[in-house]
Amino acid sequence: MQTDFMAWLRQHDNRAYALHEEHVNPAFVKMLKTIGFDKCYVRGEGPYLWDAEGNKYLDFLTGWGVFALGRNHPKVKAILKQLLDENLPNLVRMNCSPLSGLVAEKLTEHVGGGLTRVFFCNSG
């Protein structure tokens, strides 16, 4: 039996804040409600978000920087789909991925100043 993940997820859109209040971080939910940010966003494209009522918002926070290219950038989506379809053995802990090496090489080319190494991490 195949599960339609998006249909299942959409069934619970109206429970997002209640789920977070009960199981994740009630203080965060309270803060969002207090400042009027308790929106139900249904779409994200580039630097914009849309809520369930169709209002469009320019997202100046951009996920604290992770959306520098915007949300759902067509080129990024195409590459990710291609990579996922290849079933690559990515994120193997005891291995050197050519992809991370190539990304590091490009970053050092752009940074310049004699910097030759990159440290990849998931936060500051």
Coordinates of N, CA and C in Angstrom, one line a residue:
M1 N 0.8 -1.2 0.0 CA 0.0 0.0 0.0 C 0.9 1.2 0.0
Q2 N 0.7 2.1 -1.0 CA 1.5 3.3 -1.1 C 0.7 4.5 -0.4
T3 N 1.5 5.2 0.4 CA 0.9 6.3 1.2 C 1.1 7.6 0.4
D4 N 0.0 8.4 0.3 CA 0.2 9.7 -0.3 C 0.6 10.7 0.8
F5 N 1.8 10.9 0.9 CA 2.4 11.7 2.0 C 1.8 13.1 2.1
M6 N 1.7 13.8 0.9 CA 1.2 15.1 0.9 C -0.3 15.2 1.3
A7 N -1.1 14.2 0.9 CA -2.5 14.2 1.3 C -2.6 14.1 2.9
W8 N -1.7 13.2 3.4 CA -1.7 12.9 4.9 C -1.3 14.2 5.6
L9 N -0.2 14.9 5.1 CA 0.3 16.1 5.7 C -0.8 17.2 5.6
R10 N -1.5 17.4 4.5 CA -2.5 18.4 4.4 C -3.7 18.2 5.3
Q11 N -3.9 16.9 5.6 CA -5.0 16.6 6.6 C -4.8 17.3 7.9
H12 N -3.5 17.5 8.2 CA -3.2 18.0 9.6 C -2.7 19.5 9.6
D13 N -2.9 20.2 8.4 CA -2.5 21.6 8.4 C -3.1 22.4 9.5
N14 N -4.4 22.2 9.8 CA -5.1 23.0 10.8 C -4.7 22.6 12.2
R15 N -3.9 21.6 12.4 CA -3.4 21.2 13.7 C -2.0 21.6 14.0
A16 N -1.3 22.3 13.1 CA 0.1 22.6 13.2 C 0.4 23.2 14.6
Y17 N -0.3 24.3 14.9 CA 0.0 25.0 16.1 C -0.3 24.2 17.4
A18 N -1.4 23.5 17.3 CA -1.8 22.6 18.5 C -0.8 21.5 18.7
L19 N -0.3 20.9 17.6 CA 0.7 19.9 17.7 C 2.0 20.4 18.3
H20 N 2.4 21.6 17.8 CA 3.7 22.2 18.4 C 3.5 22.6 19.8
E21 N 2.3 23.1 20.1 CA 2.0 23.5 21.5 C 2.1 22.3 22.5
E22 N 1.6 21.1 22.0 CA 1.5 20.0 22.9 C 2.8 19.1 22.8
H23 N 3.5 19.1 21.7 CA 4.6 18.1 21.6 C 6.0 18.7 21.3
V24 N 6.0 20.0 21.0 CA 7.3 20.6 20.6 C 7.8 21.7 21.5
N25 N 7.1 22.9 21.3 CA 7.6 24.1 22.1 C 6.4 25.0 22.4
P26 N 5.7 24.9 23.5 CA 4.6 25.7 23.7 C 4.9 27.2 23.9
A27 N 6.1 27.5 24.4 CA 6.5 28.9 24.5 C 6.7 29.6 23.1
F28 N 7.2 28.8 22.1 CA 7.3 29.4 20.8 C 6.0 29.7 20.2
V29 N 5.0 28.8 20.4 CA 3.6 29.0 19.9 C 3.0 30.2 20.5
K30 N 3.2 30.4 21.8 CA 2.7 31.5 22.5 C 3.3 32.8 22.0
M31 N 4.6 32.8 21.7 CA 5.3 34.0 21.2 C 4.7 34.3 19.8
L32 N 4.6 33.3 18.9 CA 4.0 33.6 17.6 C 2.6 34.2 17.6
K33 N 1.8 33.6 18.5 CA 0.4 34.2 18.7 C 0.5 35.6 19.2
T34 N 1.3 35.9 20.2 CA 1.4 37.2 20.8 C 1.8 38.3 19.8
I35 N 2.7 38.0 18.9 CA 3.2 39.0 17.9 C 2.4 38.9 16.6
G36 N 1.4 38.0 16.5 CA 0.6 38.0 15.3 C 1.2 37.2 14.1
F37 N 2.2 36.3 14.4 CA 2.8 35.5 13.4 C 2.3 34.1 13.3
D38 N 1.1 33.9 13.9 CA 0.5 32.5 13.9 C -0.2 32.3 12.6
K39 N 0.5 32.3 11.5 CA -0.1 32.1 10.2 C 0.0 30.7 9.8
C40 N -0.8 30.2 8.9 CA -0.7 28.9 8.3 C -0.2 29.1 6.8
Y41 N 1.1 29.0 6.6 CA 1.7 29.2 5.3 C 1.4 28.0 4.5
V42 N 1.0 28.2 3.3 CA 0.6 27.0 2.4 C 1.5 27.0 1.2
R43 N 2.3 28.0 0.9 CA 3.2 28.0 -0.3 C 4.4 28.9 0.0
G44 N 5.5 28.5 -0.6 CA 6.7 29.3 -0.6 C 7.4 29.3 -1.9
E45 N 7.7 30.5 -2.4 CA 8.4 30.6 -3.7 C 9.3 31.8 -3.7
G46 N 10.6 31.5 -4.0 CA 11.6 32.6 -3.9 C 11.6 33.2 -2.5
P47 N 11.5 34.5 -2.3 CA 11.6 35.1 -1.0 C 10.2 35.3 -0.4
Y48 N 9.1 34.7 -1.0 CA 7.8 34.9 -0.6 C 7.1 33.7 0.0
L49 N 6.2 34.0 0.9 CA 5.3 33.0 1.5 C 3.9 33.4 1.3
W50 N 3.0 32.4 1.2 CA 1.5 32.7 1.1 C 0.8 32.0 2.2
D51 N -0.1 32.7 2.8 CA -0.9 32.0 3.9 C -2.2 31.4 3.3
A52 N -2.9 30.7 4.1 CA -4.1 30.0 3.7 C -5.2 31.0 3.1
E53 N -5.1 32.2 3.5 CA -6.1 33.2 2.9 C -5.6 33.8 1.6
G54 N -4.4 33.5 1.1 CA -3.9 34.0 -0.1 C -3.1 35.2 0.0
N55 N -2.8 35.7 1.3 CA -2.0 36.8 1.5 C -0.5 36.5 1.2
K56 N 0.2 37.4 0.6 CA 1.6 37.2 0.2 C 2.5 38.0 1.1
Y57 N 3.6 37.3 1.6 CA 4.5 37.9 2.6 C 5.9 37.8 2.0
L58 N 6.7 38.9 2.2 CA 8.1 38.9 1.9 C 8.8 38.4 3.1
D59 N 9.5 37.3 3.0 CA 10.2 36.7 4.2 C 11.6 37.3 4.4
F60 N 11.7 38.2 5.3 CA 13.0 38.8 5.5 C 13.9 38.0 6.4
L61 N 13.3 37.0 7.1 CA 14.1 36.1 7.9 C 14.8 35.0 7.1
T62 N 14.2 34.6 6.1 CA 14.6 33.5 5.2 C 15.2 32.3 5.9
G63 N 14.6 31.8 6.9 CA 15.0 30.6 7.6 C 16.4 30.8 8.2
W64 N 16.7 32.1 8.7 CA 18.0 32.5 9.2 C 19.1 32.3 8.2
G65 N 18.8 32.4 6.9 CA 19.8 32.4 5.9 C 19.8 31.1 5.0
V66 N 19.1 30.1 5.4 CA 19.2 28.9 4.6 C 18.5 29.0 3.2
F67 N 17.7 30.0 3.1 CA 17.0 30.2 1.8 C 17.6 31.3 1.0
A68 N 18.9 31.4 1.0 CA 19.6 32.5 0.3 C 19.2 32.5 -1.2
L69 N 18.9 31.4 -1.8 CA 18.4 31.4 -3.2 C 16.9 31.4 -3.3
G70 N 16.2 31.6 -2.2 CA 14.8 31.6 -2.2 C 14.2 30.2 -2.0
R71 N 13.0 30.1 -1.7 CA 12.4 28.8 -1.5 C 12.0 28.2 -2.8
N72 N 12.3 26.9 -2.9 CA 11.8 26.1 -4.1 C 12.4 26.7 -5.4
H73 N 13.6 27.1 -5.4 CA 14.3 27.6 -6.6 C 14.2 26.5 -7.7
P74 N 13.8 26.8 -8.9 CA 13.6 25.8 -10.0 C 14.9 25.0 -10.3
K75 N 16.1 25.6 -10.3 CA 17.3 24.9 -10.6 C 17.7 24.0 -9.4
V76 N 17.5 24.5 -8.2 CA 17.8 23.7 -7.0 C 16.9 22.5 -7.0
K77 N 15.6 22.7 -7.2 CA 14.6 21.6 -7.2 C 15.0 20.5 -8.3
A78 N 15.4 21.0 -9.5 CA 15.7 20.0 -10.5 C 16.9 19.2 -10.2
I79 N 18.0 19.8 -9.6 CA 19.2 19.1 -9.2 C 18.9 18.1 -8.1
L80 N 18.1 18.5 -7.1 CA 17.7 17.7 -6.0 C 16.9 16.4 -6.5
K81 N 16.0 16.7 -7.4 CA 15.2 15.5 -7.9 C 16.1 14.6 -8.6
Q82 N 17.1 15.1 -9.4 CA 18.0 14.3 -10.1 C 18.9 13.5 -9.2
L83 N 19.4 14.1 -8.1 CA 20.2 13.4 -7.2 C 19.5 12.3 -6.4
L84 N 18.2 12.6 -6.0 CA 17.4 11.6 -5.3 C 17.1 10.4 -6.2
D85 N 16.9 10.6 -7.5 CA 16.6 9.5 -8.4 C 17.8 8.6 -8.6
E86 N 19.0 9.1 -8.4 CA 20.2 8.3 -8.6 C 20.5 7.4 -7.5
N87 N 19.9 7.5 -6.3 CA 20.1 6.6 -5.2 C 21.6 6.6 -4.8
L88 N 22.2 7.8 -4.8 CA 23.6 7.9 -4.4 C 23.8 7.5 -2.9
P89 N 25.0 7.0 -2.6 CA 25.3 6.7 -1.2 C 25.8 7.9 -0.5
N90 N 25.0 8.9 -0.3 CA 25.4 10.1 0.3 C 25.4 10.1 1.8
L91 N 26.1 11.0 2.4 CA 26.2 11.1 3.9 C 26.8 9.9 4.6
V92 N 27.7 9.2 3.9 CA 28.4 8.0 4.5 C 29.4 8.7 5.4
R93 N 29.4 8.3 6.7 CA 30.3 9.0 7.7 C 31.8 8.7 7.4
M94 N 32.1 7.5 7.0 CA 33.5 7.1 6.8 C 33.8 7.0 5.4
N95 N 33.6 8.2 4.7 CA 33.9 8.3 3.3 C 34.1 9.7 2.9
C96 N 34.7 10.0 1.8 CA 34.9 11.3 1.3 C 34.1 11.5 0.0
S97 N 33.0 12.3 0.1 CA 32.1 12.5 -1.0 C 32.7 13.4 -2.0
P98 N 32.6 13.1 -3.3 CA 33.1 14.0 -4.3 C 32.3 15.3 -4.3
L99 N 31.0 15.2 -4.0 CA 30.2 16.4 -4.0 C 30.6 17.4 -3.0
S100 N 30.9 17.0 -1.8 CA 31.3 18.0 -0.8 C 32.7 18.6 -1.1
G101 N 33.5 17.8 -1.7 CA 34.8 18.3 -2.2 C 34.7 19.3 -3.3
L102 N 33.8 19.1 -4.2 CA 33.6 20.0 -5.3 C 33.0 21.3 -4.8
V103 N 32.0 21.2 -3.9 CA 31.4 22.4 -3.3 C 32.5 23.2 -2.5
A104 N 33.3 22.5 -1.8 CA 34.4 23.2 -1.0 C 35.3 23.9 -2.0
E105 N 35.7 23.2 -3.1 CA 36.6 23.8 -4.1 C 36.0 25.1 -4.6
K106 N 34.7 25.1 -5.0 CA 34.1 26.3 -5.5 C 34.0 27.4 -4.5
L107 N 33.7 27.1 -3.3 CA 33.6 28.1 -2.2 C 35.0 28.7 -2.0
T108 N 36.1 28.0 -2.0 CA 37.4 28.6 -1.8 C 37.8 29.4 -3.0
E109 N 37.3 29.1 -4.2 CA 37.6 29.9 -5.4 C 36.9 31.3 -5.2
H110 N 35.7 31.3 -4.7 CA 35.0 32.5 -4.6 C 35.4 33.4 -3.4
V111 N 35.9 32.7 -2.3 CA 36.3 33.5 -1.1 C 37.7 34.1 -1.3
G112 N 38.6 33.4 -1.9 CA 39.9 33.9 -2.1 C 40.7 34.2 -0.8
G113 N 41.6 35.1 -0.9 CA 42.4 35.5 0.3 C 43.2 34.4 0.9
G114 N 43.6 33.5 0.1 CA 44.4 32.4 0.6 C 43.7 31.3 1.4
L115 N 42.4 31.4 1.5 CA 41.7 30.4 2.3 C 41.5 29.2 1.4
T116 N 41.9 28.0 1.9 CA 41.9 26.8 1.0 C 41.0 25.7 1.6
R117 N 40.5 25.9 2.8 CA 39.7 24.8 3.4 C 38.3 25.3 3.8
V118 N 37.3 24.4 3.8 CA 36.0 24.7 4.2 C 35.6 23.7 5.3
F119 N 34.8 24.3 6.3 CA 34.3 23.4 7.4 C 32.8 23.5 7.2
F120 N 32.2 22.3 6.9 CA 30.7 22.2 6.8 C 30.1 21.9 8.1
C121 N 29.1 22.7 8.5 CA 28.4 22.4 9.8 C 27.0 22.8 9.6
N122 N 26.1 22.3 10.6 CA 24.7 22.6 10.5 C 24.2 23.8 11.3
S123 N 25.2 24.5 11.9 CA 24.8 25.7 12.6 C 26.1 26.5 12.9
G124 N 25.9 27.7 13.4 CA 27.0 28.6 13.7 C 28.1 28.1 14.4

